[in-house]
C-alpha positions as a printed NumPy array, in Angstrom:
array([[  0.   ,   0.   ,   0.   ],
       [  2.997,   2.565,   0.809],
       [  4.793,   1.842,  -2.219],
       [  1.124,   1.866,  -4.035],
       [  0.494,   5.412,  -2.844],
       [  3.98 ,   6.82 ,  -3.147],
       [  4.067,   6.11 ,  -6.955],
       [  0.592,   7.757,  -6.902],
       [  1.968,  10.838,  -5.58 ],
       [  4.93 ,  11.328,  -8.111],
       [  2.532,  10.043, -10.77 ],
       [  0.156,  13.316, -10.243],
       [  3.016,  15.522,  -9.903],
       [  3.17 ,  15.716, -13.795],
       [ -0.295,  17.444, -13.381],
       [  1.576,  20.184, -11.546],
       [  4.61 ,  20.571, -14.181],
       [  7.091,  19.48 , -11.938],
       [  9.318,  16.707, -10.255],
       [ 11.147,  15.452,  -7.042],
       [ 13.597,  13.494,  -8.989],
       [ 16.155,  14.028, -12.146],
       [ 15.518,  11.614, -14.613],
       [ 16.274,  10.777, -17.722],
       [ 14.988,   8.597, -21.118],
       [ 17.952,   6.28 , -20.903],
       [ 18.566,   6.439, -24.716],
       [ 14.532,   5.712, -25.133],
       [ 14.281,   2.422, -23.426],
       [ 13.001,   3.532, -20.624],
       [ 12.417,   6.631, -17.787],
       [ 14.599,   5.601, -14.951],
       [ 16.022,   7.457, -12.169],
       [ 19.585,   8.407, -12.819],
       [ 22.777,  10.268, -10.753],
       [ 23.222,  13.467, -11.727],
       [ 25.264,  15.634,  -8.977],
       [ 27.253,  13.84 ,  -5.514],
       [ 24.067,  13.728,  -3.593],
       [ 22.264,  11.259,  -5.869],
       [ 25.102,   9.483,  -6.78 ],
       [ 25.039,   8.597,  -3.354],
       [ 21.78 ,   8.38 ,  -2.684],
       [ 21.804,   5.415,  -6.116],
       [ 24.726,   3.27 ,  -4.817],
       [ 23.871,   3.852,  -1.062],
       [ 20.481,   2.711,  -0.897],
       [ 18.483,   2.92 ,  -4.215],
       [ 20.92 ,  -0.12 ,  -5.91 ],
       [ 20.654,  -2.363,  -2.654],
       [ 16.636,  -1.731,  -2.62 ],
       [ 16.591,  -2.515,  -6.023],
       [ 19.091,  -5.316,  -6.285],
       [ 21.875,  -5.612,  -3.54 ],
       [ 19.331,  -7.071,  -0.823],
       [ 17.76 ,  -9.504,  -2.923],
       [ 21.188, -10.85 ,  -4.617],
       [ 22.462, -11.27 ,  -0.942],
       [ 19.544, -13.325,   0.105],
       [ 19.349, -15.546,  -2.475],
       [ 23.223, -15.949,  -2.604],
       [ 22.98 , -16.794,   0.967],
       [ 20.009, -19.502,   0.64 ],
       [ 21.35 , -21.272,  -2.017],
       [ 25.305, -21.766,  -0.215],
       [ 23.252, -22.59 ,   3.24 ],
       [ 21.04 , -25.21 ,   0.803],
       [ 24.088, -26.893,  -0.188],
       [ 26.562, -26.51 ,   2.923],
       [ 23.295, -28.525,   5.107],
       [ 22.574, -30.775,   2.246],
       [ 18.975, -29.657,   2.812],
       [ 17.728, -30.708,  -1.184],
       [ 16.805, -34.024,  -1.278],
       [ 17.703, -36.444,  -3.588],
       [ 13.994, -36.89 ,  -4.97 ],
       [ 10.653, -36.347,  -4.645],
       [  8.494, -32.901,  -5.057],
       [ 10.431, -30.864,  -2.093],
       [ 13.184, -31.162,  -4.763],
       [ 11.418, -30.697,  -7.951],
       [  9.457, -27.405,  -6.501],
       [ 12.999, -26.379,  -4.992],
       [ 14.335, -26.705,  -8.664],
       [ 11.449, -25.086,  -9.935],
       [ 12.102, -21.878,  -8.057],
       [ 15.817, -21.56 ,  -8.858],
       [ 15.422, -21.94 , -12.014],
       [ 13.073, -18.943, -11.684],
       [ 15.098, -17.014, -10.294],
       [ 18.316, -17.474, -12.077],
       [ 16.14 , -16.432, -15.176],
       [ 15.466, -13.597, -13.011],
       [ 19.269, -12.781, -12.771],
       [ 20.962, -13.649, -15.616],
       [ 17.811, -11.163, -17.88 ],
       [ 17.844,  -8.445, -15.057],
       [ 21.733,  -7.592, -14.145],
       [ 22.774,  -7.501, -18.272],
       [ 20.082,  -4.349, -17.532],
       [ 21.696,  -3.027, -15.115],
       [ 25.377,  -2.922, -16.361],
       [ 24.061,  -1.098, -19.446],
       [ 21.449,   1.858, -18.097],
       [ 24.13 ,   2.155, -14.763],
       [ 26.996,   1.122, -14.54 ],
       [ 28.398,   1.609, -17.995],
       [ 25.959,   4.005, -19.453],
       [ 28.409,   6.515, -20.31 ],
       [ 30.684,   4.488, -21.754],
       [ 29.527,   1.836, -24.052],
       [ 27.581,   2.783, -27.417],
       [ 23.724,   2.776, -28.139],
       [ 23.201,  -1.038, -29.15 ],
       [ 24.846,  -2.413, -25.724],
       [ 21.802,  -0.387, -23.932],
       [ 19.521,  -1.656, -26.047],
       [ 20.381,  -5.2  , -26.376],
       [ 20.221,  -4.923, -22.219],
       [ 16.549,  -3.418, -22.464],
       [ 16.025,  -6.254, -24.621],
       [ 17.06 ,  -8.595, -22.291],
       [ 15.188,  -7.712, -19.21 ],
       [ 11.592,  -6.864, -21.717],
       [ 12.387, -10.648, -22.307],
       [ 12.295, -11.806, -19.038],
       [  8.924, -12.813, -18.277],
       [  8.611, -14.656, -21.713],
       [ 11.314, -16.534, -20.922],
       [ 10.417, -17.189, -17.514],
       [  7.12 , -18.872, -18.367],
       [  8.974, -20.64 , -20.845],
       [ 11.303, -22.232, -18.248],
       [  8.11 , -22.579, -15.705],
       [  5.884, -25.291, -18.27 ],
       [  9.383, -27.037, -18.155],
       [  8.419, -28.202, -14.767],
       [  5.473, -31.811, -15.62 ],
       [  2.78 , -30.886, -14.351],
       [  3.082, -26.944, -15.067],
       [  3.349, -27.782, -18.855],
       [  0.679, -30.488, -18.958],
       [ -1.822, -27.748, -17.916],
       [ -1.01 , -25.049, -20.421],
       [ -1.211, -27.94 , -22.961],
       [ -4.526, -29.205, -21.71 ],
       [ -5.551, -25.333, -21.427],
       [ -4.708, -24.135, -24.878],
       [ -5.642, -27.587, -26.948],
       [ -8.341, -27.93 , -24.855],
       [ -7.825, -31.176, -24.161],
       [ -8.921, -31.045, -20.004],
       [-12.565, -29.94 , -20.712],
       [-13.238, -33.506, -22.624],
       [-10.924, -35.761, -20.236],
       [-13.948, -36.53 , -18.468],
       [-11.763, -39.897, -16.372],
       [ -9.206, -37.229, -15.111],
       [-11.59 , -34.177, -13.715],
       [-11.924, -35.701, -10.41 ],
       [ -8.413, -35.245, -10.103],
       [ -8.141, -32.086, -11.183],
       [ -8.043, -29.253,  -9.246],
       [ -7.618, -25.562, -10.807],
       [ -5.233, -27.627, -13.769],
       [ -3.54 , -29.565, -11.086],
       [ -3.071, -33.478, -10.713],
       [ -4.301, -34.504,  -7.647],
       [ -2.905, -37.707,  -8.82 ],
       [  0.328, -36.843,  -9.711],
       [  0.856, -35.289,  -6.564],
       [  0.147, -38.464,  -4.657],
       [  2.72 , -40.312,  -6.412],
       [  5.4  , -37.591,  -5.543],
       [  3.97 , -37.817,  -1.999],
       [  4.338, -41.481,  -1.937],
       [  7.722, -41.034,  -3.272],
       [  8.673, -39.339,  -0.368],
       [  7.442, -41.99 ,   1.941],
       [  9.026, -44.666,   0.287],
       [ 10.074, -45.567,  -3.847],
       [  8.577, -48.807,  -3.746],
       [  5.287, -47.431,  -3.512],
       [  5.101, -45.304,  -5.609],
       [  2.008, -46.329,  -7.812],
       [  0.602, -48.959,  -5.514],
       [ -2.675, -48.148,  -4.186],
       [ -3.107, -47.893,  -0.3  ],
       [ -5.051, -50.969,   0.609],
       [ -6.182, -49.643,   4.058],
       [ -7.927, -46.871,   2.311],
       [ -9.582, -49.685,   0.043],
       [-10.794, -51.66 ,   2.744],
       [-11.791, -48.431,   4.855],
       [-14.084, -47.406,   1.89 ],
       [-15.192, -50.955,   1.016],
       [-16.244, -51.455,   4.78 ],
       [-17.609, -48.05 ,   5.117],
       [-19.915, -48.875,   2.103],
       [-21.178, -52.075,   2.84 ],
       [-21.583, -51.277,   6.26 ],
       [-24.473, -48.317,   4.511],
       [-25.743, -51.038,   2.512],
       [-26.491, -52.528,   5.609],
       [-28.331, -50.181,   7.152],
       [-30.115, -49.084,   4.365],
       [-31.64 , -52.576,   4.218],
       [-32.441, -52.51 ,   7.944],
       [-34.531, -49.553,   7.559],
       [-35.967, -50.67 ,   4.283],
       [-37.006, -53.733,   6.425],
       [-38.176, -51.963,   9.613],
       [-40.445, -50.088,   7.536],
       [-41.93 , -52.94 ,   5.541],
       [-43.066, -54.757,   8.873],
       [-44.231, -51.312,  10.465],
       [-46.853, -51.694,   7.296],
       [-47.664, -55.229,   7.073],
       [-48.642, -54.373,  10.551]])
């Protein structure tokens, strides 16, 4: 909501004709917010470059070393295919973002039109890219198939399993896998005999009712 309301405020202040900050076109790829004097040159590397990337970079570095020094990723299973699925996201992040930020920042005085724009490029790519990598993850891709073929709405044997695009199914198996390998697509039998004694034991009373009530009339 704050960050909502500030850009609200320096949004109307073009309805005044004027500006808190200096900024600049950065060779018409975008309006960013540039050092122009000592003050925001500090102001950028002090605290605007570790809001926008320092803080985040540092986290992430950190999670992934403390991963990998505790040997917290399992060797299988969905913990380690939804772990994967995130770093991957975010290295797409990365790798799209900081090209950006060499060329509108750091070397923006130095380096020629097309290195800018091939940077601007890059991170205009990003989320493209990014849902490209996220339908590389099963299940993820077999519902954008089944979404833009169409293919869910007539699967009539698989909607009970279904749930907003999801396999219910396919998660128990990775569940399973968890518990054990070997059972992976066994079916639990004390479920089965739960719901086979559960029905049978309705069956039952159904009938006694159906009975009581018959003799209640002959009477």
């Amino acid at each position: 909501a704050i960050v909502y309301s500030y850009a609200v405020f320096i949004a109307s202040m073009t309805l005044w004709g004027t500006s808190l900050h200096q900024h600049t076109d950065a060779r018409g790829l975008a309006c960013l917010p540039i050092e122009h004097n000592l003050q925001s040159s500090l102001f950028f590397w002090l605290c605007y470059f570790w809001l926008l990337m320092g803080i985040p970079l540092v986290y992430v570095t950190y999670v992934l070393f403390d991963v990998k020094r505790r040997g917290l990723l399992p060797p299988g299973g969905r913990t380690r295919s939804v772990a994967i699925f995130f770093a991957r996201i975010t290295f797409v992040f990365v790798l799209m973002w900081f090209p950006t930020m060499v060329a509108m920042y750091m070397a923006n005085r130095l380096t020629g039109l097309w290195f800018g724009f091939v940077g601007g490029c890059l991170s205009h790519l990003q989320p493209i890219v990014s849902a490209g990598v996220a339908c590389m993850k099963k299940d993820i891709g077999e519902a954008v198939l089944n979404f833009v073929t169409c293919r869910w709405c007539g699967e009539v044997g698989r909607r009970d399993t279904m749930v907003d695009g999801y396999d219910m199914d396919e998660d128990k198996d990775e569940d399973e896998n968890d518990d054990a390998a070997n059972r992976r697509d066994a079916p639990s039998p004390t479920r089965t005999v739960r719901t086979d004694t559960s029905g049978r034991l309705n069956r039952a009373r159904r009938s006694s009712v159906f009975n009581s009530f018959l003799s209640w009339n002959n009477t």
